[in-house]
Amino acid sequence: CGFKLRGQVELPFASAYIDAPSNSLTEQLKRSLRASNKTLATKREEAEVTIKLTNPTRGKSILSLSGAGRVAEYRLEYKVTLSALDAEGNELLPESEIMMVRDFTYSDAQILAKENEEGTLFQNMEQDALRTILIRLRFAKAGGVAKAP
Amino acid sequence: CGVHAAEPGLILKTTKSLLPVPRGQAGSQEPLPVFIDAERISGVEDQYVEAEGKVVLRRRDESLAADWMRYNQPDDQLHAKGNVVLTRARTRVEGNELQLQLATHLGELRPMRFESQGEKGQYSRGDAAVLRFEGEDLYQLSTATYTSCPVGNEDWVLRTEDLKLDYIESVGTARNVRVEYLGTPILYTPWMDFALDDKRKTGFLTPSFGTSDKRGFEFAAPWYWNIAPNRDATITPHYMSKRGLQLGTEYRYLQRGYNGEINLDYLANDEVAERDRFFGRIRHSQQFNSRWSGNLNISRVSDDSYFTDLGGSVNQTSQVNLVQEGSLTYNGGWWNATGRAQTFQTLNTAPLFHRLPQITLNAARQQPGGYPVDVSFNGEYVRFTHSLNSHAEGDRAYAYPSVSLPFQTSYAYVTPKLGLHLTRYELERNPSGELERTRSLPIFSLDAGLQLERDWDFAGNSFIQTLEPRLYYVRIPYRNQSRLPVFDTGLRDASLYTLFSENQFAGIDRINDADQVTLALTSRFLDNQSGIERLQVTVGQRYYFSDQRVVLPGMTPRSADSSDILAVVSGQLTKQLRIASGLQYNADKDETTRFNLGAFYRDGPGRVLNADYRFTQGSIDQIDLSGQWPLAPKWYGLGRMNYSFRDDRIVEALAGFEYNAGCWSVRGLMQRLALTQTEASNAFFIQLELRELTKLGPNPLELLKRSIPGYAKSDEFNLP
């Protein structure tokens, strides 16, 4: 049916500089880039691509209430803004927001257990965000080429 | 004004400034060339210049036009008559006669009219019998009016006897102020001051009026105090006819390294409850340096029914547990440690365990010393206390070191992981049994996945379709845990995310015995140009090779040899339409355990429709519809209906309108909210916003933003 194993063509650059606050998402991104044999530069000028991750935010809002007015479900949100530039500062990937959402049932009586669950859901969203970031980065070059006159 | 020249706040004076007059020699600035254009110009050097007929005096972006003009050099006096028009930047001032000493900037213009257009299209105009120039950037207007309505429209007008505008300090002061709305005086104040800065004005925010059955007639007039660029406060007197006068205060601060917020709402002598009532909260977070950070989050209310009596929003009325906690974290790069103390105030519910203290240590290293393994460590020590003797109390500690061996290629990965989970309980009290116990559990898992892709064209669009099968195997031996207490542990929601966790329990008081495999398949449709995900479909299920033995108290062990089937479909189908749906289905019983289907339509601001149906067996069965939509020119409808079929009642309903007349808008809202199983609150709010005069307070805007996802204030996208 036309499916093929994903080839090695993947990320269209050899070295990257990561412009992002130090957090677990950044660490995981670095690890993934190293795993796909990319050089991580310590300076912007030394890298083919600068990957910018800004405004990582975690949100939590009431999704549904029980008939008794208590919280029945929460919605968790994880957002981060991604963009990529080449060494000359040209935009390879325009700024775009990556947003992950998880809904989970809630019970006031189980606040501690639900706090544990919330923690693992945020970790899980981070992993999902990382996966999406890696997919977008594959198009970092394509977008730039398409834009060039 | 040289003293202030360095202060960045003064950048603000460009937009609303009335100052139109060229001021080459006046200040310390170097003289700029002045151009005069007129039908007739005459004069004597060093004495005077006189011009007549369409006189225009121009310098850079400033100009002064009049029928006649004369400048006397010895006394530095400029005199202009007939159709005097001063323009500068976006402000235009007109009058009949101008007298001005250029160097001192003293003089007057009478009678005058002005019009101003802000950078973002904010329009304002007004007039005065006399405009006095009182020095550089200082003005005084007598018998003045002010409005943001266009010429010919007098829907609202502010009238003042005396208005002082100080563009050095960016402050305006008015005396004997009357605001007329549709010809009717609605506000009088003997004195008011306001900032001339567009951003954050000290002053009253738009008051809101309302009625509710719990509080009676309500009136709140928040006062905003812009203390400094990084500090502000909002003080809200809130009158409730049934209960009395509540004073709400909010103080916020933001500094490099720390930020926080302090709230205190106080109602002295509630006439219904016959007592003083308060709500207080402190939130503070601090980054001491790159390693150390700390957080404080403390909230408390005077009594159990504070929120149901006085809370206006769901965020408040739904609260039954108020946390008091402080934590300190050390981030060591590949490891971090946190110490935390946490207690709760519970409202009308059973008390909770306090964690005094909780200390956690987490570490992870990839390929330490060049070995192809990842090692990680999670550990925690907690002292749990509880105010009831029917609950356990004591110390719990655990350590969970693990090693994983990841193999990865561009199209596949396999990660075997082996860990040892060690837990120690030392309790003073345990109604369910043991006081001391050590539990050790080896945990093995294997995570493997494959990435397949193909190009796929559909309806003229090119996609990359992925196919991502994933397998997750877990093996954990059985240990009897029935006599251990349950401090912080519960059953996780079954979801496609939790199917890939070792333990189906959140918390470590129970660790499941496992010999199980999860299989899942994800397919994504990615835009061929941008990589943006248009649609994602995932299906997964877990298969058990042994019976379940570890359970929580009161829970029956599962009998089936497979989990429910889980599926998720989500995506941004078109630019306007996003869908999200999830299904949890029990194939053995042919029953739906959980289901949700949502569609979210956004056709630009002000055109928003949301529909969401949610079902969880035994607890949730509700529909949530909300939207904002233009009904007619200037009219927007607002609504939300959250209805619970299970309880056969409205959880939250909101109906309202927004009328945007351009220079003013009015917003009316009716809200019904379930407070407890039998009680509900009904409230009505109305709010009048006079553009460029009033700034909105939190109510009812926060309510709208929370209730109608995507809501935008009509004037934010609808400037005249």
PDB file of N, CA and C in Angstrom, chain B residues 269-315:
ATOM      1  N   ASN B 269     -18.507  41.521  58.793  1.00  0.00           N
ATOM      2  CA  ASN B 269     -19.862  41.326  59.255  1.00  0.00           C
ATOM      3  C   ASN B 269     -20.878  41.034  58.153  1.00  0.00           C
ATOM      4  N   ASP B 270     -20.768  39.877  57.543  1.00  0.00           N
ATOM      5  CA  ASP B 270     -21.748  39.405  56.555  1.00  0.00           C
ATOM      6  C   ASP B 270     -23.132  39.359  57.218  1.00  0.00           C
ATOM      7  N   GLU B 271     -24.084  40.063  56.615  1.00  0.00           N
ATOM      8  CA  GLU B 271     -25.390  40.198  57.280  1.00  0.00           C
ATOM      9  C   GLU B 271     -26.195  38.896  57.278  1.00  0.00           C
ATOM     10  N   VAL B 272     -25.894  37.981  56.340  1.00  0.00           N
ATOM     11  CA  VAL B 272     -26.598  36.702  56.330  1.00  0.00           C
ATOM     12  C   VAL B 272     -25.904  35.714  57.266  1.00  0.00           C
ATOM     13  N   ALA B 273     -24.587  35.562  57.109  1.00  0.00           N
ATOM     14  CA  ALA B 273     -23.848  34.583  57.917  1.00  0.00           C
ATOM     15  C   ALA B 273     -23.536  35.116  59.307  1.00  0.00           C
ATOM     16  N   GLU B 274     -23.695  36.400  59.494  1.00  0.00           N
ATOM     17  CA  GLU B 274     -23.422  37.059  60.775  1.00  0.00           C
ATOM     18  C   GLU B 274     -22.011  36.775  61.280  1.00  0.00           C
ATOM     19  N   ARG B 275     -21.059  37.000  60.411  1.00  0.00           N
ATOM     20  CA  ARG B 275     -19.659  36.872  60.812  1.00  0.00           C
ATOM     21  C   ARG B 275     -18.779  37.570  59.789  1.00  0.00           C
ATOM     22  N   ASP B 276     -17.507  37.772  60.158  1.00  0.00           N
ATOM     23  CA  ASP B 276     -16.553  38.322  59.203  1.00  0.00           C
ATOM     24  C   ASP B 276     -16.117  37.206  58.276  1.00  0.00           C
ATOM     25  N   ARG B 277     -15.905  37.538  57.009  1.00  0.00           N
ATOM     26  CA  ARG B 277     -15.516  36.485  56.067  1.00  0.00           C
ATOM     27  C   ARG B 277     -14.351  36.983  55.227  1.00  0.00           C
ATOM     28  N   PHE B 278     -13.438  36.072  54.945  1.00  0.00           N
ATOM     29  CA  PHE B 278     -12.282  36.486  54.152  1.00  0.00           C
ATOM     30  C   PHE B 278     -11.773  35.349  53.275  1.00  0.00           C
ATOM     31  N   PHE B 279     -11.043  35.747  52.259  1.00  0.00           N
ATOM     32  CA  PHE B 279     -10.289  34.823  51.422  1.00  0.00           C
ATOM     33  C   PHE B 279      -8.916  35.451  51.233  1.00  0.00           C
ATOM     34  N   GLY B 280      -7.875  34.676  51.465  1.00  0.00           N
ATOM     35  CA  GLY B 280      -6.528  35.215  51.295  1.00  0.00           C
ATOM     36  C   GLY B 280      -5.668  34.248  50.514  1.00  0.00           C
ATOM     37  N   ARG B 281      -4.812  34.790  49.693  1.00  0.00           N
ATOM     38  CA  ARG B 281      -3.909  33.916  48.931  1.00  0.00           C
ATOM     39  C   ARG B 281      -2.582  34.620  48.677  1.00  0.00           C
ATOM     40  N   ILE B 282      -1.510  33.864  48.814  1.00  0.00           N
ATOM     41  CA  ILE B 282      -0.182  34.374  48.486  1.00  0.00           C
ATOM     42  C   ILE B 282       0.426  33.406  47.495  1.00  0.00           C
ATOM     43  N   ARG B 283       0.884  33.952  46.396  1.00  0.00           N
ATOM     44  CA  ARG B 283       1.622  33.118  45.440  1.00  0.00           C
ATOM     45  C   ARG B 283       2.936  33.814  45.144  1.00  0.00           C
ATOM     46  N   HIS B 284       4.006  33.082  45.276  1.00  0.00           N
ATOM     47  CA  HIS B 284       5.306  33.693  45.071  1.00  0.00           C
ATOM     48  C   HIS B 284       6.216  32.659  44.435  1.00  0.00           C
ATOM     49  N   SER B 285       6.954  33.033  43.417  1.00  0.00           N
ATOM     50  CA  SER B 285       7.976  32.106  42.946  1.00  0.00           C
ATOM     51  C   SER B 285       9.273  32.866  42.767  1.00  0.00           C
ATOM     52  N   GLN B 286      10.330  32.202  43.078  1.00  0.00           N
ATOM     53  CA  GLN B 286      11.620  32.867  43.132  1.00  0.00           C
ATOM     54  C   GLN B 286      12.690  31.992  42.520  1.00  0.00           C
ATOM     55  N   GLN B 287      13.514  32.602  41.687  1.00  0.00           N
ATOM     56  CA  GLN B 287      14.665  31.913  41.116  1.00  0.00           C
ATOM     57  C   GLN B 287      15.870  32.540  41.800  1.00  0.00           C
ATOM     58  N   PHE B 288      16.439  31.838  42.782  1.00  0.00           N
ATOM     59  CA  PHE B 288      17.546  32.440  43.548  1.00  0.00           C
ATOM     60  C   PHE B 288      18.783  32.574  42.679  1.00  0.00           C
ATOM     61  N   ASN B 289      19.082  31.528  41.937  1.00  0.00           N
ATOM     62  CA  ASN B 289      20.170  31.564  40.956  1.00  0.00           C
ATOM     63  C   ASN B 289      19.879  30.454  39.962  1.00  0.00           C
ATOM     64  N   SER B 290      20.848  30.109  39.124  1.00  0.00           N
ATOM     65  CA  SER B 290      20.534  29.139  38.073  1.00  0.00           C
ATOM     66  C   SER B 290      20.210  27.761  38.663  1.00  0.00           C
ATOM     67  N   ARG B 291      20.567  27.533  39.919  1.00  0.00           N
ATOM     68  CA  ARG B 291      20.354  26.220  40.529  1.00  0.00           C
ATOM     69  C   ARG B 291      19.138  26.175  41.454  1.00  0.00           C
ATOM     70  N   TRP B 292      19.012  27.188  42.288  1.00  0.00           N
ATOM     71  CA  TRP B 292      18.003  27.147  43.338  1.00  0.00           C
ATOM     72  C   TRP B 292      16.753  27.914  42.961  1.00  0.00           C
ATOM     73  N   SER B 293      15.604  27.330  43.215  1.00  0.00           N
ATOM     74  CA  SER B 293      14.362  28.075  43.030  1.00  0.00           C
ATOM     75  C   SER B 293      13.385  27.677  44.126  1.00  0.00           C
ATOM     76  N   GLY B 294      12.419  28.538  44.342  1.00  0.00           N
ATOM     77  CA  GLY B 294      11.455  28.256  45.401  1.00  0.00           C
ATOM     78  C   GLY B 294      10.072  28.731  45.017  1.00  0.00           C
ATOM     79  N   ASN B 295       9.072  28.147  45.646  1.00  0.00           N
ATOM     80  CA  ASN B 295       7.680  28.501  45.372  1.00  0.00           C
ATOM     81  C   ASN B 295       6.893  28.528  46.662  1.00  0.00           C
ATOM     82  N   LEU B 296       5.940  29.428  46.705  1.00  0.00           N
ATOM     83  CA  LEU B 296       5.061  29.503  47.853  1.00  0.00           C
ATOM     84  C   LEU B 296       3.646  29.649  47.314  1.00  0.00           C
ATOM     85  N   ASN B 297       2.727  28.861  47.823  1.00  0.00           N
ATOM     86  CA  ASN B 297       1.337  28.947  47.364  1.00  0.00           C
ATOM     87  C   ASN B 297       0.448  28.661  48.569  1.00  0.00           C
ATOM     88  N   ILE B 298      -0.118  29.716  49.091  1.00  0.00           N
ATOM     89  CA  ILE B 298      -0.882  29.569  50.321  1.00  0.00           C
ATOM     90  C   ILE B 298      -2.236  30.230  50.140  1.00  0.00           C
ATOM     91  N   SER B 299      -3.307  29.473  50.356  1.00  0.00           N
ATOM     92  CA  SER B 299      -4.610  30.125  50.309  1.00  0.00           C
ATOM     93  C   SER B 299      -5.480  29.613  51.443  1.00  0.00           C
ATOM     94  N   ARG B 300      -6.377  30.467  51.861  1.00  0.00           N
ATOM     95  CA  ARG B 300      -7.199  30.133  53.008  1.00  0.00           C
ATOM     96  C   ARG B 300      -8.499  30.936  52.930  1.00  0.00           C
ATOM     97  N   VAL B 301      -9.597  30.325  53.400  1.00  0.00           N
ATOM     98  CA  VAL B 301     -10.852  31.068  53.513  1.00  0.00           C
ATOM     99  C   VAL B 301     -11.357  30.975  54.946  1.00  0.00           C
ATOM    100  N   SER B 302     -12.256  31.914  55.278  1.00  0.00           N
ATOM    101  CA  SER B 302     -12.731  31.993  56.656  1.00  0.00           C
ATOM    102  C   SER B 302     -13.626  30.814  57.030  1.00  0.00           C
ATOM    103  N   ASP B 303     -14.380  30.272  56.058  1.00  0.00           N
ATOM    104  CA  ASP B 303     -15.356  29.235  56.408  1.00  0.00           C
ATOM    105  C   ASP B 303     -15.678  28.373  55.189  1.00  0.00           C
ATOM    106  N   ASP B 304     -16.325  27.239  55.433  1.00  0.00           N
ATOM    107  CA  ASP B 304     -16.574  26.235  54.397  1.00  0.00           C
ATOM    108  C   ASP B 304     -17.436  26.727  53.241  1.00  0.00           C
ATOM    109  N   SER B 305     -18.378  27.619  53.512  1.00  0.00           N
ATOM    110  CA  SER B 305     -19.274  27.998  52.418  1.00  0.00           C
ATOM    111  C   SER B 305     -18.915  29.365  51.820  1.00  0.00           C
ATOM    112  N   TYR B 306     -17.695  29.816  52.079  1.00  0.00           N
ATOM    113  CA  TYR B 306     -17.286  31.116  51.549  1.00  0.00           C
ATOM    114  C   TYR B 306     -17.474  31.199  50.025  1.00  0.00           C
ATOM    115  N   PHE B 307     -16.953  30.197  49.300  1.00  0.00           N
ATOM    116  CA  PHE B 307     -17.002  30.280  47.836  1.00  0.00           C
ATOM    117  C   PHE B 307     -18.414  30.107  47.294  1.00  0.00           C
ATOM    118  N   THR B 308     -19.188  29.201  47.897  1.00  0.00           N
ATOM    119  CA  THR B 308     -20.541  29.005  47.360  1.00  0.00           C
ATOM    120  C   THR B 308     -21.416  30.224  47.655  1.00  0.00           C
ATOM    121  N   ASP B 309     -21.123  30.954  48.746  1.00  0.00           N
ATOM    122  CA  ASP B 309     -21.902  32.157  49.032  1.00  0.00           C
ATOM    123  C   ASP B 309     -21.424  33.356  48.226  1.00  0.00           C
ATOM    124  N   LEU B 310     -20.110  33.512  48.151  1.00  0.00           N
ATOM    125  CA  LEU B 310     -19.581  34.772  47.630  1.00  0.00           C
ATOM    126  C   LEU B 310     -18.828  34.646  46.309  1.00  0.00           C
ATOM    127  N   GLY B 311     -18.466  33.430  45.930  1.00  0.00           N
ATOM    128  CA  GLY B 311     -17.681  33.264  44.715  1.00  0.00           C
ATOM    129  C   GLY B 311     -18.529  33.476  43.479  1.00  0.00           C
ATOM    130  N   GLY B 312     -18.002  34.182  42.521  1.00  0.00           N
ATOM    131  CA  GLY B 312     -18.783  34.460  41.325  1.00  0.00           C
ATOM    132  C   GLY B 312     -18.405  33.565  40.169  1.00  0.00           C
ATOM    133  N   SER B 313     -17.256  32.894  40.259  1.00  0.00           N
ATOM    134  CA  SER B 313     -16.820  32.115  39.101  1.00  0.00           C
ATOM    135  C   SER B 313     -16.699  30.653  39.470  1.00  0.00           C
ATOM    136  N   VAL B 314     -16.753  29.826  38.436  1.00  0.00           N
ATOM    137  CA  VAL B 314     -16.639  28.385  38.635  1.00  0.00           C
ATOM    138  C   VAL B 314     -15.311  28.022  39.271  1.00  0.00           C
ATOM    139  N   ASN B 315     -14.258  28.765  38.895  1.00  0.00           N
ATOM    140  CA  ASN B 315     -12.953  28.488  39.474  1.00  0.00           C
ATOM    141  C   ASN B 315     -13.003  28.582  40.991  1.00  0.00           C
TER     142      ASN B 315
END
